[in-house]
Amino acid sequence: MLTVNSELDFESAGEIALEYNFDPEPEEKEDVIGKLLEDIEDAEETLVARPPVVCVMGHVDHGKTSLLDAIRHTNVTDREAGGITQHIGAYMVKLKDRQITFLDTPGHEAFTAMRMRGANSTDIAILVVAADDGVKPQTVEAINHAKAAGVELVVAINKIDKPGADVNRVKQELTEYGLVAEDWGGSTICVPVSAKSKEGIEDLLEMVLLTADVQELRANPNRQARGVVIEAQLDKGRGAVATVLIQKGTLHVGDFIAAGSAYGKVRAMMDDKGNRVKEAGPSTPVEILGLNGVPMAGEVCVSPKTDREAREFAETFIKESREKMIEDTKLRMSLEDLYSQIQRGNLKELNIIIKADVAGSVEAVKQSLLKLSNEEVVVKCIHEAAGAINESDVILASASNAVIIGFNVKPDAVAKETAERENVDIRLYSVIYDVIADVKRAMKGMLDPIYEEKVLGHAEIRQIFKASGVGNIAGSYVLDGVIQRGCKVRISREGTQIYEGELASLKRFKDDVKEVRSGFECGLVFEKFNDIQELDIMEAYTMVEVPR
């Protein structure tokens, strides 16, 4: 039975159409934004060399910022124009008579935000590794982000002036991730530098230029400008200010411009040194005033010929984004709908991100999952590392439509929140066979219903009462959420879990109650467990079936 408001899927509607001798064809949904952003390839003779665009990535504390400062101070010319007071997230550096553009955004964001739109902003990434510390988890993350974005890597081995520095050890560790130094017969350029003593900085820049020469980076300056928004904010005095990296063409003051949902006319442009400029060519970062709103970082920015085109672009973008968002939420990869996507032919690769408690497990899980590839789907691991699931993993998963598999690890609070917002599927396991079985079943479309734990709330034990026949009663204060009767609990002491089981009774004063909300006190008794102490933290959760 169907009602007037029922929707028919294409198959059913098609069968009815066939009854009436019509040949149904599915509607081809055209990518309007894609069409708007379509770009014509410039003719070979119009292209001229452009400076490379470089971003710096690496582990925390390995000296990214100090390296950037060293590069700026040695090679930024004319300081008189207010130095680099107006920091715009990108700047140009001169070496002899050539220029290099540096993006001063945290490396991952530079890739992931831009990659969502398919506009790769960076040509080369400098990977900073401290000589006394070697390759660390975030270094590996950076390598994987760069590989996923298809960006050339140049390694800067920093802090070579420190006593414990060992350049060869760093090179040795890099080989494990497929980066073999040139002097070891590989193709990765490694340059020892010291941001402190400025040693090796010039060699590093020369190597960047050399890498750029090999890539033959060229663009046509004589056309409508096109670029990507690096960052944008609302300034009290100046209105919406966007930092744009011009990639092709030249942008002039007075040109019309559209970036994502914002449009306008370029009222003024500032270069990275805070000087007013009249025009900006390929690979030049500039601050633009004159947009009617603040665009998102990573949006492609185009310069149409008329004001009307610019406005239409922005309006279409807003309308399409809304629809695309609704579509995307349906399309986000989760193991449940893996099978249906394979059937529809939407999926040729299943991207996964693996996080485990120890490096050995990571490797084991990875190897066993890669073996599951078949002729329809290739299982591809885009990032693996030991440690808890963090926000960076979720952002990478969201940008590359991946499923995150956690083995004996949990996502941290920020990651959990981001995953819910971005609709990223995080799967947690503690037995390796379950991981393999689940992915296998997902590929056949036969996943059993799963029960997922839903955290209800947390309480802190403040006082302990002894009661004959009952054992210890924990007088507790509910910190957040709600504690419900009959829920499951976990008790942890100073961060380590000491008990997992059932909640036997929940009281407020002398009465049994169904639930106690945050900010109230309650008495708790745990099933067959009396070894509680004050300041233990209790987490209440229930198991809910997740709809497939």
XYZ file of C-alpha atoms in Angstrom:
548
model
C 0.000 0.000 0.000
C 1.198 3.486 -0.827
C -0.256 6.845 0.076
C -0.345 10.046 -1.950
C 2.805 11.269 -0.220
C 4.898 8.112 -0.681
C 8.050 8.404 -2.726
C 8.947 5.748 -5.247
C 12.511 4.727 -5.869
C 13.809 4.605 -9.442
C 13.422 0.816 -9.771
C 9.734 0.723 -8.811
C 8.868 3.813 -10.823
C 10.802 2.335 -13.761
C 8.800 -0.902 -13.660
C 5.540 1.055 -13.783
C 6.865 3.148 -16.676
C 7.762 -0.060 -18.548
C 4.143 -1.240 -18.193
C 3.164 1.816 -20.224
C 5.880 1.205 -22.825
C 8.188 3.972 -21.685
C 11.894 3.464 -21.391
C 12.920 5.057 -18.096
C 16.284 6.764 -17.744
C 17.619 7.906 -14.377
C 18.018 11.660 -14.047
C 21.639 12.720 -14.375
C 22.352 15.115 -11.553
C 24.772 17.673 -12.828
C 27.352 19.126 -10.531
C 26.447 22.803 -10.748
C 29.254 23.998 -8.481
C 31.703 21.820 -10.391
C 30.481 23.450 -13.617
C 30.837 26.936 -12.168
C 34.344 26.142 -10.997
C 35.271 24.442 -14.241
C 38.486 25.741 -15.566
C 39.854 25.868 -19.066
C 43.365 24.573 -19.539
C 45.635 27.387 -20.634
C 47.479 27.043 -23.909
C 51.113 25.943 -23.616
C 52.551 29.209 -24.996
C 50.721 31.386 -22.436
C 52.301 29.672 -19.433
C 55.163 31.235 -17.497
C 57.077 29.920 -14.484
C 55.531 30.700 -11.089
C 57.005 30.564 -7.582
C 56.369 27.315 -5.668
C 53.879 27.327 -2.777
C 55.272 25.623 0.304
C 53.817 24.632 3.653
C 55.695 23.450 6.719
C 54.568 20.439 8.731
C 55.930 18.281 11.506
C 55.596 17.122 15.099
C 54.901 19.601 17.868
C 58.080 21.183 19.313
C 60.249 20.152 16.385
C 60.805 23.765 15.413
C 58.343 24.589 12.621
C 57.775 28.129 13.830
C 61.408 28.888 14.577
C 62.361 27.531 11.129
C 59.797 29.801 9.481
C 61.093 32.762 11.495
C 64.661 31.984 10.486
C 63.637 31.792 6.818
C 61.748 35.067 7.083
C 64.483 37.002 8.825
C 67.289 35.896 6.557
C 65.442 36.280 3.310
C 62.661 38.804 3.638
C 63.884 42.000 2.063
C 62.576 45.557 2.556
C 61.643 45.529 6.239
C 60.797 49.238 6.284
C 57.200 48.741 5.203
C 56.153 47.814 8.688
C 58.050 44.506 8.661
C 55.749 41.541 8.851
C 53.485 43.096 11.353
C 50.398 42.332 9.331
C 50.649 38.632 9.478
C 48.392 37.256 6.767
C 49.019 33.524 6.983
C 51.233 33.494 3.906
C 54.285 35.372 2.737
C 56.868 35.464 -0.025
C 60.568 34.929 0.458
C 63.321 35.940 -1.979
C 66.360 33.816 -2.710
C 68.793 35.461 -5.153
C 66.311 36.528 -7.834
C 63.617 33.920 -7.273
C 60.650 33.784 -4.959
C 58.995 31.142 -2.793
C 55.566 31.487 -1.202
C 55.166 30.048 2.288
C 51.765 29.192 3.704
C 51.778 29.632 7.425
C 48.828 27.387 8.170
C 49.165 24.216 10.201
C 50.056 21.633 7.585
C 47.130 19.248 7.966
C 44.548 21.966 7.671
C 46.258 23.307 4.565
C 45.655 19.958 2.905
C 42.377 18.695 4.260
C 40.294 21.844 3.955
C 41.591 22.455 0.453
C 41.290 18.853 -0.610
C 37.576 18.798 0.095
C 37.204 21.197 -2.800
C 39.848 19.491 -4.908
C 41.954 22.651 -4.998
C 45.392 21.700 -3.884
C 46.987 24.857 -2.653
C 50.460 23.539 -1.883
C 53.093 22.267 -4.304
C 55.742 21.216 -1.802
C 55.646 20.366 1.897
C 58.664 20.803 4.148
C 58.611 18.119 6.803
C 60.449 19.277 9.924
C 61.987 16.514 12.038
C 64.104 17.266 15.110
C 67.516 15.595 14.889
C 67.537 14.807 18.608
C 63.994 13.429 18.717
C 63.421 11.580 15.455
C 60.154 10.540 13.851
C 57.156 10.985 16.153
C 53.400 10.205 15.740
C 52.546 13.600 14.246
C 55.472 13.278 11.838
C 53.889 10.084 10.505
C 50.514 11.844 10.349
C 52.091 14.627 8.318
C 53.704 12.136 5.919
C 50.340 10.411 5.370
C 48.484 13.691 4.857
C 51.063 14.780 2.287
C 50.940 11.428 0.474
C 47.136 11.462 0.414
C 47.232 14.934 -1.117
C 49.952 13.962 -3.596
C 52.378 16.673 -2.489
C 56.172 16.492 -2.836
C 58.028 16.254 0.476
C 61.360 17.878 1.354
C 62.667 16.877 4.783
C 64.350 19.470 6.992
C 66.258 17.806 9.815
C 66.240 20.571 12.404
C 68.191 21.199 15.662
C 71.469 19.743 14.338
C 73.329 22.048 16.755
C 71.940 20.178 19.784
C 74.207 17.708 21.599
C 71.982 14.627 21.080
C 71.441 15.256 17.360
C 71.785 12.224 15.101
C 70.945 12.912 11.448
C 71.474 9.324 10.347
C 69.044 7.989 12.914
C 66.367 10.299 11.533
C 67.096 9.128 7.972
C 66.924 5.527 9.169
C 63.511 6.131 10.805
C 62.173 7.885 7.708
C 62.960 4.866 5.529
C 60.332 2.909 7.499
C 57.690 5.234 6.047
C 58.895 5.002 2.460
C 61.053 8.144 2.505
C 64.601 7.186 1.549
C 67.170 9.982 1.623
C 68.974 10.855 -1.625
C 72.415 10.063 -0.285
C 71.054 6.628 0.647
C 69.952 6.010 -2.916
C 66.355 7.200 -2.537
C 64.484 10.181 -3.911
C 63.661 12.161 -0.751
C 65.698 15.325 -0.284
C 66.898 15.647 3.333
C 68.566 18.878 4.442
C 70.181 19.237 7.884
C 69.349 22.704 9.252
C 69.462 24.670 12.458
C 66.822 27.343 12.885
C 68.806 28.728 15.798
C 72.169 29.261 14.090
C 70.589 29.741 10.601
C 72.808 26.933 9.307
C 71.536 25.114 6.209
C 68.569 27.447 5.674
C 69.828 28.584 2.308
C 70.478 24.988 1.203
C 66.913 24.135 2.205
C 65.475 26.952 0.095
C 67.677 25.961 -2.830
C 66.413 22.393 -2.567
C 62.825 23.644 -2.526
C 63.521 25.602 -5.720
C 65.186 22.563 -7.248
C 62.149 20.414 -6.448
C 59.970 23.141 -7.956
C 62.074 23.141 -11.144
C 61.560 19.409 -11.517
C 57.798 19.902 -11.145
C 57.807 22.650 -13.804
C 55.291 24.844 -11.982
C 53.756 27.220 -14.502
C 50.672 29.370 -14.827
C 49.152 31.907 -17.196
C 49.180 35.412 -15.654
C 47.105 37.032 -18.438
C 43.604 35.759 -17.694
C 40.789 36.046 -15.138
C 42.253 35.339 -11.717
C 41.581 32.150 -9.836
C 42.830 31.098 -6.434
C 42.030 29.612 -3.081
C 41.064 31.238 0.239
C 43.719 30.533 2.872
C 41.944 32.219 5.752
C 39.289 34.853 6.261
C 37.952 36.834 9.171
C 35.731 39.748 10.041
C 37.788 42.804 10.939
C 36.213 45.539 13.065
C 37.422 48.405 10.936
C 37.778 46.840 7.503
C 34.864 44.406 7.213
C 35.368 40.973 5.700
C 39.059 40.339 5.020
C 40.143 37.278 3.055
C 43.673 36.063 2.465
C 43.733 34.571 -1.003
C 46.474 32.661 -2.753
C 46.246 33.471 -6.460
C 46.925 30.320 -8.492
C 46.282 31.429 -12.073
C 45.743 34.742 -13.768
C 46.190 38.181 -12.208
C 43.812 39.871 -9.790
C 43.536 43.671 -9.989
C 41.981 46.217 -7.670
C 38.474 46.827 -9.025
C 37.982 43.253 -10.306
C 34.822 41.376 -9.343
C 35.382 38.369 -7.168
C 33.408 35.405 -5.799
C 34.614 32.933 -3.184
C 32.167 30.325 -1.956
C 29.115 32.092 -0.587
C 30.744 35.551 -0.568
C 31.135 37.950 -3.489
C 32.081 41.561 -4.113
C 34.538 43.877 -5.803
C 38.183 44.124 -4.803
C 38.389 47.474 -2.996
C 41.974 47.117 -1.852
C 44.750 44.552 -1.756
C 47.650 44.191 0.651
C 50.688 41.993 0.133
C 52.371 39.957 2.858
C 54.413 42.951 4.020
C 51.364 45.132 4.529
C 51.943 47.268 1.401
C 49.023 48.234 -0.798
C 49.293 46.586 -4.195
C 47.372 47.131 -7.422
C 47.637 43.588 -8.795
C 48.661 40.078 -7.787
C 49.914 37.336 -10.118
C 50.137 33.535 -9.789
C 51.443 32.157 -6.444
C 51.033 35.540 -4.758
C 49.215 35.690 -1.434
C 47.188 38.860 -0.864
C 44.660 40.205 1.586
C 41.503 41.383 -0.143
C 38.921 43.865 1.102
C 35.503 44.216 -0.471
C 33.720 40.884 -0.004
C 30.169 41.023 1.352
C 30.750 38.130 3.763
C 33.423 35.885 5.187
C 34.151 32.867 2.949
C 35.305 29.528 4.363
C 38.999 28.685 4.292
C 39.740 26.361 1.401
C 37.045 27.718 -0.919
C 37.995 28.254 -4.547
C 37.897 31.905 -5.448
C 37.211 33.120 -8.996
C 37.119 36.492 -10.661
C 34.139 36.747 -13.062
C 33.890 39.507 -15.662
C 30.757 41.193 -14.249
C 29.182 41.943 -10.920
C 26.105 39.921 -11.881
C 28.137 36.802 -12.584
C 29.847 37.141 -9.216
C 26.524 37.457 -7.411
C 24.987 34.539 -9.308
C 28.012 32.414 -8.485
C 27.613 33.084 -4.754
C 23.861 32.496 -4.804
C 24.178 29.229 -6.730
C 26.913 28.174 -4.357
C 24.723 28.756 -1.295
C 21.793 26.873 -2.841
C 23.899 23.962 -4.078
C 25.869 23.716 -0.835
C 22.657 23.217 1.047
C 21.609 20.407 -1.300
C 25.089 18.950 -1.390
C 25.181 18.897 2.401
C 21.973 16.872 2.482
C 23.384 14.534 -0.194
C 26.737 14.243 1.560
C 25.244 13.236 4.853
C 23.658 10.337 2.997
C 26.914 9.542 1.229
C 29.280 9.530 4.212
C 30.973 6.166 4.416
C 29.932 3.869 7.205
C 30.475 0.145 7.291
C 26.704 -0.410 7.298
C 26.065 1.031 3.879
C 29.328 -0.242 2.429
C 27.567 -3.079 0.582
C 24.875 -0.927 -0.977
C 27.509 1.522 -2.194
C 29.531 -1.318 -3.740
C 26.357 -2.548 -5.482
C 25.611 0.898 -6.871
C 29.156 1.134 -8.121
C 29.816 4.253 -6.044
C 32.696 2.655 -4.300
C 35.906 1.288 -5.710
C 38.111 1.941 -2.689
C 37.344 1.561 0.980
C 39.559 4.060 2.765
C 40.382 3.174 6.343
C 42.338 4.852 9.127
C 43.761 2.519 11.746
C 44.602 3.543 15.301
C 45.723 1.040 17.926
C 47.283 1.072 21.373
C 50.645 -0.282 20.240
C 52.496 -0.143 16.936
C 52.535 -3.942 16.584
C 48.738 -4.141 16.598
C 48.546 -1.342 14.023
C 50.656 -3.352 11.608
C 48.746 -6.570 12.285
C 45.325 -4.976 11.781
C 46.538 -3.205 8.654
C 47.961 -6.334 7.045
C 44.848 -8.396 7.728
C 42.497 -5.725 6.365
C 44.514 -5.079 3.210
C 44.173 -8.778 2.368
C 40.385 -8.387 2.184
C 40.544 -6.450 -1.097
C 38.628 -8.152 -3.898
C 37.864 -7.383 -7.534
C 35.076 -4.965 -6.597
C 36.676 -3.042 -3.751
C 40.229 -2.214 -2.811
C 40.807 -1.737 0.905
C 43.238 1.119 1.282
C 44.829 2.288 4.529
C 45.412 6.034 4.311
C 46.809 6.547 7.796
C 47.883 4.297 10.621
C 49.395 5.114 13.995
C 49.539 4.102 17.624
C 47.590 6.253 20.066
C 44.085 7.506 20.794
C 41.829 8.642 17.953
C 42.239 12.421 17.713
C 40.643 15.279 15.831
C 43.235 15.183 13.074
C 42.224 11.577 12.250
C 38.567 12.540 12.042
C 39.308 15.515 9.773
C 41.376 13.299 7.470
C 38.593 10.685 7.466
C 36.031 13.333 6.638
C 38.111 14.755 3.769
C 38.851 11.370 2.241
C 35.584 9.628 3.141
C 37.213 6.990 5.314
C 36.151 4.718 8.145
C 38.202 4.911 11.350
C 39.046 1.627 13.013
C 40.210 1.830 16.622
C 41.858 -1.193 18.198
C 42.035 -1.049 22.003
C 41.830 2.753 21.852
C 39.094 5.337 22.360
C 38.452 8.655 20.603
C 39.101 11.731 22.754
C 36.253 14.148 23.475
C 37.068 16.581 20.633
C 37.378 13.716 18.140
C 34.035 12.268 19.252
C 32.333 15.621 18.807
C 33.944 16.248 15.406
C 33.008 12.736 14.250
C 29.361 13.280 15.175
C 29.344 16.632 13.409
C 31.114 15.358 10.296
C 29.292 12.014 10.244
C 32.461 9.964 10.368
C 32.125 6.272 11.218
C 34.399 5.276 14.112
C 34.574 1.554 14.912
C 36.186 0.353 18.134
C 37.387 -3.206 18.643
C 39.419 -5.187 21.125
C 39.698 -8.494 19.233
C 41.468 -8.533 15.896
C 39.209 -11.247 14.485
C 36.166 -9.047 15.087
C 37.716 -6.290 12.962
C 38.364 -8.646 10.058
C 34.970 -10.354 10.394
C 33.105 -7.036 10.471
C 34.810 -5.592 7.413
C 34.353 -8.921 5.596
C 30.651 -9.042 6.443
C 30.222 -5.390 5.540
C 31.641 -6.096 2.093
C 29.051 -8.866 1.673
C 26.298 -6.732 3.180
C 25.659 -9.141 6.045
C 26.521 -7.149 9.165
C 24.653 -8.305 12.280
C 22.939 -5.666 14.383
C 25.494 -4.027 16.555
C 25.166 -2.695 20.018
C 27.024 0.468 20.687
C 27.638 1.921 24.073
C 26.032 5.246 24.770
C 27.618 7.140 27.642
C 24.907 8.462 29.953
C 26.941 10.449 32.431
C 29.742 10.597 34.982
C 29.691 10.722 38.762
C 32.391 11.230 41.351
C 32.413 9.189 44.550
C 32.610 11.667 47.447
C 31.936 9.531 50.521
C 31.648 5.833 51.392
C 29.041 4.396 53.789
C 29.187 0.873 55.121
C 25.864 -0.976 55.376
C 25.444 -4.484 56.724
C 24.133 -6.963 54.176
C 24.630 -4.478 51.336
C 28.338 -3.728 51.410
C 29.732 -0.320 50.601
C 27.420 2.422 49.407
C 29.082 5.118 47.326
C 27.782 8.572 48.127
C 28.324 10.246 44.763
C 27.897 13.555 43.010
C 26.703 13.456 39.384
C 29.160 15.543 37.324
C 27.408 15.476 33.961
C 24.628 13.687 32.116
C 22.349 11.375 34.022
C 22.726 8.126 35.976
C 19.892 5.642 35.296
C 18.736 2.603 37.231
C 20.010 -0.701 35.845
C 22.704 0.853 33.639
C 26.199 -0.518 33.147
C 29.093 1.224 34.874
C 32.827 1.632 34.655
C 34.856 2.871 37.592
C 38.253 4.418 37.103
C 40.816 5.535 39.661
C 43.357 8.143 38.562
C 42.685 7.357 34.934
C 42.900 3.542 35.137
C 39.795 1.409 34.966
C 39.294 -0.809 38.031
C 35.791 -2.204 37.528
C 33.202 -2.766 34.822
C 29.789 -4.188 35.600
C 26.202 -3.514 36.598
C 24.729 -0.857 38.869
C 22.855 -2.797 41.597
C 20.889 0.069 43.136
C 20.408 3.803 42.785
C 19.046 5.837 45.674
C 18.378 9.466 46.505
C 18.239 9.835 50.287
C 16.395 6.615 51.305
C 14.306 6.136 48.154
C 15.011 4.074 45.075
C 14.866 6.346 42.035
C 14.823 5.830 38.280
C 17.463 8.424 37.462
C 19.604 11.162 38.974
C 20.626 14.169 36.880
C 23.854 16.187 36.959
C 24.350 18.478 39.935
C 22.574 16.114 42.346
C 23.893 13.596 44.832
C 22.961 9.924 45.027
C 23.841 6.629 46.654
C 25.217 3.880 44.424
C 25.752 0.186 45.052
C 27.715 -1.865 42.519
C 27.116 -5.519 41.702
C 29.657 -7.645 43.635
C 32.159 -4.819 43.976
C 33.034 -3.041 47.205
C 36.585 -1.901 46.644
C 35.720 1.778 46.096
C 37.558 4.841 47.281
C 36.721 8.507 47.459
C 37.423 10.500 44.257
C 36.913 7.440 42.020
C 35.113 8.424 38.844
C 32.176 6.372 37.634
C 30.989 6.366 34.026
C 27.435 5.135 33.391
C 26.549 3.754 29.965
C 23.972 1.573 28.252
C 24.174 -0.574 25.162
C 21.894 0.597 22.365
C 21.295 -1.181 19.085
C 22.532 0.930 16.231
C 20.163 0.938 13.252
C 21.828 -0.450 10.149
